[in-house]
Coordinates of C-alpha atoms and ligand atoms in Angstrom, one line a residue:
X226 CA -15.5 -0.1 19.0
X227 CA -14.0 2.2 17.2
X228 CA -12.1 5.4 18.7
X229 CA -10.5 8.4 17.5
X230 CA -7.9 8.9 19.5
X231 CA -5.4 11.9 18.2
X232 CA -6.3 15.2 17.6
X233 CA -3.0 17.6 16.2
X234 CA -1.6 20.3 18.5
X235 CA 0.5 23.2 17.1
X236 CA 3.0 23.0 19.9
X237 CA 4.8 19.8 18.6
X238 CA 7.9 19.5 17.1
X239 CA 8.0 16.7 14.2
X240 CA 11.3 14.9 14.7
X241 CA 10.7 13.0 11.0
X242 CA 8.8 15.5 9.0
X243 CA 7.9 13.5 6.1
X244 CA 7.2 14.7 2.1
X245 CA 5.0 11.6 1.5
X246 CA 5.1 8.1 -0.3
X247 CA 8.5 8.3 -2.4
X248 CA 7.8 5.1 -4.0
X249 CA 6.9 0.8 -3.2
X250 CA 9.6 -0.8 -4.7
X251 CA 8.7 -4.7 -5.0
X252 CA 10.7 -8.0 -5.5
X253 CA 9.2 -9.9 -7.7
X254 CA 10.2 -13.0 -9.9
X255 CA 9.8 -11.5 -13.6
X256 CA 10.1 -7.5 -13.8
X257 CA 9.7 -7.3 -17.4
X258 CA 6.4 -9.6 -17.2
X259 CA 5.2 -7.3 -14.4
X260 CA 5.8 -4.2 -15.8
X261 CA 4.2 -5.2 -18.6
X262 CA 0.9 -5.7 -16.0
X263 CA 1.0 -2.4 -15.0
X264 CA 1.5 -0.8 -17.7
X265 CA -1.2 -2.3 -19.9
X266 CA -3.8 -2.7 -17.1
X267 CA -3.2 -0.3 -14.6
X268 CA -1.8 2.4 -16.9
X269 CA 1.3 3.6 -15.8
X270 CA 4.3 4.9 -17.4
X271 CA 7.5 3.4 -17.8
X272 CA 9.8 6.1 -16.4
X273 CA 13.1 4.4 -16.1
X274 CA 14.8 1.6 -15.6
X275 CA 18.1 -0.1 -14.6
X276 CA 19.5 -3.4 -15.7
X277 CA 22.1 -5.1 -17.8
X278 CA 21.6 -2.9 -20.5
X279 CA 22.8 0.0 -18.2
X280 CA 25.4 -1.5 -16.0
X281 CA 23.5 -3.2 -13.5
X282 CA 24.5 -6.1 -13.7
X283 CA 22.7 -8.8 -10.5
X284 CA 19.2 -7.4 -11.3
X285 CA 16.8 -5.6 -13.5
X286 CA 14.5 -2.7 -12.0
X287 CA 11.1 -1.0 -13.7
X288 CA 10.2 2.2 -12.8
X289 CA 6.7 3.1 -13.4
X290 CA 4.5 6.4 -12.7
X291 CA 0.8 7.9 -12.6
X292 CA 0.1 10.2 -10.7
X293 CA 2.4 10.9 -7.4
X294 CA 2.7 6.6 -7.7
X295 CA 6.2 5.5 -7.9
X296 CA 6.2 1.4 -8.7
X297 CA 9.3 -0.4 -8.6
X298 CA 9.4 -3.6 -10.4
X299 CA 13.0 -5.3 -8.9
X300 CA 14.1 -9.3 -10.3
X301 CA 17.6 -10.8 -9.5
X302 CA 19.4 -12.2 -12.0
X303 CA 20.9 -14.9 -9.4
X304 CA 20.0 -17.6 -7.7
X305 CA 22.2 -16.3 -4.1
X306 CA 20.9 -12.7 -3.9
X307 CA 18.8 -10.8 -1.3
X308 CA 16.4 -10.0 -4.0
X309 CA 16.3 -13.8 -5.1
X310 CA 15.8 -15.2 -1.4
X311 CA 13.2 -12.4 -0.5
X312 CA 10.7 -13.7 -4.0
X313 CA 11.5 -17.5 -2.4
X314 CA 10.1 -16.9 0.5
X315 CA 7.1 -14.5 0.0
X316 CA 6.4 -14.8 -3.7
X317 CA 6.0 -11.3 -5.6
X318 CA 5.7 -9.0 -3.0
X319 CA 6.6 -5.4 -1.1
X320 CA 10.8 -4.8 -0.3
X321 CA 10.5 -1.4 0.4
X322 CA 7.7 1.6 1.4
X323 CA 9.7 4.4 0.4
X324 CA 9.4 8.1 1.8
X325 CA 10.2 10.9 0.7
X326 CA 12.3 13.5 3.1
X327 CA 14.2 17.0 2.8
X328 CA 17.1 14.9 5.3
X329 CA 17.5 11.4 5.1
X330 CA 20.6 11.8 6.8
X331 CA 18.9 13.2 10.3
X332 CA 15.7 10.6 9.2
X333 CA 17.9 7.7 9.9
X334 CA 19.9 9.3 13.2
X335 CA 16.7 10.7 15.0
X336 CA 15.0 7.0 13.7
X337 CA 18.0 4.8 14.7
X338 CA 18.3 6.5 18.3
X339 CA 14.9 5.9 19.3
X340 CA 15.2 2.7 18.1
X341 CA 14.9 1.8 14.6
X342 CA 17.3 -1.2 13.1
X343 CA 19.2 0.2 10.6
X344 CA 19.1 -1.4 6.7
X345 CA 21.0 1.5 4.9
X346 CA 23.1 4.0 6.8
X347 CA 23.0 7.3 5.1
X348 CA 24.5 7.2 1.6
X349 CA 25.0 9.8 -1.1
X350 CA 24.5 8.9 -4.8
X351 CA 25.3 10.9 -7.6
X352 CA 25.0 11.1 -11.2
X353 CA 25.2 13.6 -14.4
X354 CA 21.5 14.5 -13.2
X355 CA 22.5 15.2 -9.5
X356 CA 22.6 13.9 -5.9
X357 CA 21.0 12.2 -3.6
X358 CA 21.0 10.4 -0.1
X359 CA 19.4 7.5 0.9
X360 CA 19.0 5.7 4.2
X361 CA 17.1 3.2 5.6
X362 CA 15.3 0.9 8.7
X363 CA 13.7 -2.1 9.2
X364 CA 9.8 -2.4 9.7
X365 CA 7.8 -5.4 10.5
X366 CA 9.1 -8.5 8.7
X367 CA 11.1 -8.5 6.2
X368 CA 10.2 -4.9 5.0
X369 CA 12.5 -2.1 4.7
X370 CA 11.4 1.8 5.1
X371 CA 14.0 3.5 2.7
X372 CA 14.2 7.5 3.2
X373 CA 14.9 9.4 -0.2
X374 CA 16.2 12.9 0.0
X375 CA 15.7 14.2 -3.5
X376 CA 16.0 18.0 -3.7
X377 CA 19.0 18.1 -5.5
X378 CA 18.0 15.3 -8.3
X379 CA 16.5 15.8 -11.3
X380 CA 16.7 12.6 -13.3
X381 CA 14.6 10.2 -14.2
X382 CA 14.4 8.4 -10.9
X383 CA 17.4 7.8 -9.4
X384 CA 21.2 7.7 -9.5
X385 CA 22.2 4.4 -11.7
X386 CA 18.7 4.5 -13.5
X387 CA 18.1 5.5 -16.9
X388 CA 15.0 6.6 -18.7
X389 CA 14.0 4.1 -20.9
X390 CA 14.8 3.8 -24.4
X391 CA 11.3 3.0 -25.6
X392 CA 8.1 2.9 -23.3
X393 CA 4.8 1.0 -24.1
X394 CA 2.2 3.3 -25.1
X395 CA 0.1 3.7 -22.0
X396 CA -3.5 5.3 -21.0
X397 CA -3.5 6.2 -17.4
X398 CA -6.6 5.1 -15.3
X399 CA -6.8 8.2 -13.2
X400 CA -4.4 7.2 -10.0
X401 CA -3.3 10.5 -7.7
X402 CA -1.4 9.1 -4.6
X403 CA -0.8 6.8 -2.4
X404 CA -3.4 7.0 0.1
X405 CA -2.4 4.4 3.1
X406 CA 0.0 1.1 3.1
X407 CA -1.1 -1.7 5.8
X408 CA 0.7 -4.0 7.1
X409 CA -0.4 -7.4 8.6
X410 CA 1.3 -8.8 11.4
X411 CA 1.4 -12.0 13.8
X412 CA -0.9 -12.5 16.1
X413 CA -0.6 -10.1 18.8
X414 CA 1.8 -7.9 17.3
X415 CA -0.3 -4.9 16.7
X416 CA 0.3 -3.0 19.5
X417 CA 4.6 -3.7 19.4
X418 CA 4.3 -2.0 15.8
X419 CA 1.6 0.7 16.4
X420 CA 4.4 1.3 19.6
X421 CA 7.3 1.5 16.8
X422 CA 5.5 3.9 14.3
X423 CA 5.0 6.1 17.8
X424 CA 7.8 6.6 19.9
X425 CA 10.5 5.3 16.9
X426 CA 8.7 7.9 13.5
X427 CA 6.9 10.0 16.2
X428 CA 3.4 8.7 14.0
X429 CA -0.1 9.0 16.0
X430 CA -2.6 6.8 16.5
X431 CA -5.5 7.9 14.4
X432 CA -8.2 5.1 15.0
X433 CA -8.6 2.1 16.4
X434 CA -10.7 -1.0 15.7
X435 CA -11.4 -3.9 17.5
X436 CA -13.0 -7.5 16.6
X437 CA -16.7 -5.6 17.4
X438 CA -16.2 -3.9 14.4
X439 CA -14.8 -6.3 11.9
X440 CA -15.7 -9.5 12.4
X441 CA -18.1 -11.8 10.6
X442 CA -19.1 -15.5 11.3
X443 CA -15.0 -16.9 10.2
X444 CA -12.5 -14.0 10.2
X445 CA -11.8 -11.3 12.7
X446 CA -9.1 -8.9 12.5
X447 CA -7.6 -5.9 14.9
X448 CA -6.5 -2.8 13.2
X449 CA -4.5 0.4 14.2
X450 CA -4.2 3.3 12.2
X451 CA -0.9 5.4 12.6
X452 CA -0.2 8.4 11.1
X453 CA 2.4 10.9 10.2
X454 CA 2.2 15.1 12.0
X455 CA 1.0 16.3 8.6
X456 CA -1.3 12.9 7.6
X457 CA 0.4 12.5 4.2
X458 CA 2.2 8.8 5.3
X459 CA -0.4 6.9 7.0
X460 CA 0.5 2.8 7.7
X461 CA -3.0 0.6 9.3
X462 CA -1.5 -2.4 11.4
X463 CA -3.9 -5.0 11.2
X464 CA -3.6 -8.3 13.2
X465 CA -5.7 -11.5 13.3
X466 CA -8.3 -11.7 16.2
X467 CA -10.0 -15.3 16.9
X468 CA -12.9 -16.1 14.5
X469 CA -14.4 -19.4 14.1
X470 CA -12.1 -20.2 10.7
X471 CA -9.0 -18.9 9.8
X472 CA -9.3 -15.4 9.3
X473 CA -7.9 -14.0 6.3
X474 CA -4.8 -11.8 7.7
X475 CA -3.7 -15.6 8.9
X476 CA -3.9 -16.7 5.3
X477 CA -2.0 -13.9 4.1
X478 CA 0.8 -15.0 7.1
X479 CA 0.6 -18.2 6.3
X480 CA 1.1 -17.8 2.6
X481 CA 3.2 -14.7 2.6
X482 CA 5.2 -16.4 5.2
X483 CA 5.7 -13.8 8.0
X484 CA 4.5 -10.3 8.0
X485 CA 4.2 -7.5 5.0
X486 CA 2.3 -5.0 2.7
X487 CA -1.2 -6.2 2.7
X488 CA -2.2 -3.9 0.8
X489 CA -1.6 -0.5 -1.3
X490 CA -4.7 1.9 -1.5
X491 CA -4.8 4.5 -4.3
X492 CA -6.7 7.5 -4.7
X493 CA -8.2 8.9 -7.7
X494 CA -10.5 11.5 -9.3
X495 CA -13.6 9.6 -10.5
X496 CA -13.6 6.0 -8.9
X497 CA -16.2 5.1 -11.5
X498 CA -14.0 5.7 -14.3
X499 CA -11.3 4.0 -13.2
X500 CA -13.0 1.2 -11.7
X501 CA -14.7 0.5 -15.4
X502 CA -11.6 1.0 -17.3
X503 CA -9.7 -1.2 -15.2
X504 CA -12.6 -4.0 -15.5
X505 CA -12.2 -3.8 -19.2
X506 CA -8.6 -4.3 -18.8
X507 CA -9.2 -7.7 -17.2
X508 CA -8.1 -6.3 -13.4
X509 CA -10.3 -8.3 -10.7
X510 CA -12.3 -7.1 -7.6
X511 CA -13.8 -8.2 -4.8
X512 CA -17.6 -9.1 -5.4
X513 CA -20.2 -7.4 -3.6
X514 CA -23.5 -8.8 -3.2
X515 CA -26.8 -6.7 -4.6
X516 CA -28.4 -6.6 -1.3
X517 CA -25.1 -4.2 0.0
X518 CA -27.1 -1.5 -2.5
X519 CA -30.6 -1.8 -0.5
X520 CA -29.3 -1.0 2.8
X521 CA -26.4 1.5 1.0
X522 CA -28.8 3.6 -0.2
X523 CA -30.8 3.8 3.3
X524 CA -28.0 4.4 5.1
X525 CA -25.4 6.6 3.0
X526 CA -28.3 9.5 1.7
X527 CA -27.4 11.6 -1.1
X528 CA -24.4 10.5 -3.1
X529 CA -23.3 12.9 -6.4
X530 CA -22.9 9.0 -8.2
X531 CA -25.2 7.0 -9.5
X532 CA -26.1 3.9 -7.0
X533 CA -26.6 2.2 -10.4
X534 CA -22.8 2.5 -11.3
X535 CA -21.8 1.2 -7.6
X536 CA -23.7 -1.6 -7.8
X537 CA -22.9 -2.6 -11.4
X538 CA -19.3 -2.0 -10.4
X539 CA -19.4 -3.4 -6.6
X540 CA -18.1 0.3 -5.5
X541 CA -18.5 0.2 -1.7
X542 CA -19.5 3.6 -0.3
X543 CA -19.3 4.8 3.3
X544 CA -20.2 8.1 5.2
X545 CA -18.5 10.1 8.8
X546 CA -18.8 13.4 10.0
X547 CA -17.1 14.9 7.4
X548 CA -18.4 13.5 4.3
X549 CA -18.5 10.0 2.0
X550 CA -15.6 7.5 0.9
X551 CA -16.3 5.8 -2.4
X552 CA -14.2 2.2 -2.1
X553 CA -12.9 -1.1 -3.8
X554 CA -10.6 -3.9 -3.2
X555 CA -8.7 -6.3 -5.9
X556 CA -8.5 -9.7 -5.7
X557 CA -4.8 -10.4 -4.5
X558 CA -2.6 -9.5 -7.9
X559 CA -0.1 -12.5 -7.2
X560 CA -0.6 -16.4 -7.1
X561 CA -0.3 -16.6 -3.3
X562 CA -3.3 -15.0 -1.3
X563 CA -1.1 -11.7 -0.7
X564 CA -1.0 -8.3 -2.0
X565 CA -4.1 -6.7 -3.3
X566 CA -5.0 -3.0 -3.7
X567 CA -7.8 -0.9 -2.9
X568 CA -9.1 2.6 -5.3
X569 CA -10.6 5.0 -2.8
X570 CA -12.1 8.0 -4.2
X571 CA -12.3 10.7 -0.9
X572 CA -15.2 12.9 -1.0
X573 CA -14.4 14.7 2.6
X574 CA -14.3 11.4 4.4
X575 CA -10.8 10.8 6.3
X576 CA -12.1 7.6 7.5
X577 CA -11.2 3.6 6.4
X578 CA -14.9 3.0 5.6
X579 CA -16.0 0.9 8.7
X580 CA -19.5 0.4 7.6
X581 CA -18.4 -1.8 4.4
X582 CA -15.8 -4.1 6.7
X583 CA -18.8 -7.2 6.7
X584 CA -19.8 -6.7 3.3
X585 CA -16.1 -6.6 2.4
X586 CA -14.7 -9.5 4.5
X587 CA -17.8 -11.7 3.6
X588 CA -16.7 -11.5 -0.1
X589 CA -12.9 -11.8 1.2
X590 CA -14.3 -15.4 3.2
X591 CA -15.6 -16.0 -0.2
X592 CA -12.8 -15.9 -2.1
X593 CA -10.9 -18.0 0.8
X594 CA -13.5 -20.6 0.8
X595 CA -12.9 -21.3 -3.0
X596 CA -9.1 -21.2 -3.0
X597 CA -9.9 -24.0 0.7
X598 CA -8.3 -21.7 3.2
X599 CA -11.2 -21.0 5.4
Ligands
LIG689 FE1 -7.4 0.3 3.1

């Protein structure tokens, strides 16, 4: 069932005080191609970039923003680069969940001492715009947690980047912030990550969920919520649990080949709004079926939106103690079964929205069903 297990005391000290998301840089196979994506469908801005064309000379790397969201678009030029064996493997997917920090020096030495294994050790970077210092750890497979110290940077991104000499016209969709990464990770390896994100970030468990709560006739999954002292970084471990079919975190394994960034949930102002503009741009969801709108309505009460929009949208809606979540889920936004993205619109809820988990993972088995991995 699930459990709330944390509740904050004043008296602790927060070894790894933490801004919030920095930015999700991701290796992919065509930058420019994918920029072009989000740009075009999802809206964002093309900040800066590196590449040939400023020195770089083994990659390219888009930078795009709406909101508090940082992208990072990153292809190698090379056949034998990190970059180049990393798309191989997983396809387009998540290198790095960035975070912001006033001290990414003491980040990595209070992380690396309790622990952590180290990807960057502390380095400064400078340009014409400033400094900065970045470090860096491992998490679960092969994804990197890079800390960014920024305070005394004000260019376009980072050191080595430039801002672009001409930007696609762009109409933003409405995105905010990052509101929660989740990993998935091999079977029975929940609880060795929810242990790293505890004793090696000093991150609580928030909630917990067990196959009670999310399982339908196929797929089961476990899920941990950990969170940062202040709640702005929060990272759900989910892990399969035994179903009758393969359950859909071992079909993102399986085609992701190891563990990683499930998926990236936004927040915005008006999820209606952005989930019909982004329809119109061609971006998929999740279907939900009309009968999830019958029993909605009984047992959500009073919503400010219209249960007409939901439905015609397939907006998933879900209520706690302290209010309602508004909800939806992409289809995966690469070839392989892997990353998608959820838009949550918060309207007092702090919750994951635990009443939509069968609707949602029936439309997930779905989806599995047609692509013949169930
Ligand atoms: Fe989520």
């Amino acid at each position: 069932m699930e459990t709330l297990e944390y509740t904050a005391t004043e008296t602790e000290v927060d070894f790894l005080p933490l801004n919030g998301t920095d930015h999700i840089e991701f290796y992919v196979g065509n930058a420019k191609q994918s920029a072009y994506y989000y740009q075009k469908a999802w809206g964002y801005k093309l900040v800066a970039y590196a590449g040939p064309e400023t020195g770089v000379r083994d990659r390219a790397s888009y930078v795009l923003q709406q909101g508090k969201v940082r992208l990072v678009l990153t292809a190698s030029m090379h056949p034998d680069t990190d970059i180049s064996s990393h798309n191989n493997k997983h396809g387009d997917g998540v290198k790095f969940l960035s975070i912001w920090v006033d001290d990414a020096t003491k980040s990595f030495n209070e992380t690396v001492k309790r622990g952590a294994k180290p990807y960057m050790e502390p380095t400064r970077m400078e340009d014409e715009f400033g400094w900065v210092v970045i470090s860096a750890i491992h998490t679960y497979g092969d994804t990197i947690h890079r800390f960014v110290e920024r305070h005394a940077y004000n260019g376009p991104f980072l050191p080595g980047y430039k801002a672009p000499l001409n930007a696609l016209e762009v109409e933003p969709v409405g995105i905010k912030h990052v509101d929660h990464c989740v990993g998935n990770v091999d079977l029975g390896e929940m609880n060795t990550w929810v242990k790293f994100y505890e004793e090696v970030m000093g991150f609580k468990l928030l909630l917990t969920f067990d196959d009670k709560d999310i399982s339908t006739e196929y797929s089961a999954l476990m899920s941990k919520v950990v969170s940062n002292g202040n709640g702005y970084v929060k990272f759900p471990i989910n892990e399969p649990a035994n179903g009758r079919k393969k359950s859909q975190i071992e079909e993102y394994i399986e085609f992701y080949h190891g563990p990683g960034c499930q998926h990236v949930a936004l927040e915005v102002h008006d999820i209606v709004a952005t989930v019909s503009e982004l329809r119109n741009r061609g971006v998929e969801f999740l279907y939900v079926p009309e009968n999830y709108y019958v029993e909605a309505a009984a047992r959500i009460g009073y919503i400010d939106e219209k249960m007409d929009d939901l439905k015609r949208l397939n907006i998933l809606v879900d209520r706690d103690e302290e209010g309602y979540l508004l909800q939806i889920f992409t289809k995966p936004v690469e070839d392989r079964p892997t990353l998608f993205y959820e838009i949550i619109q918060r309207k007092g809820a702090k919750s994951f929205g635990k009443g939509n988990f069968k609707a949602l993972f029936e439309s997930i088995e779905r989806e599995q069903e047609l692509r013949g991995n169930l």
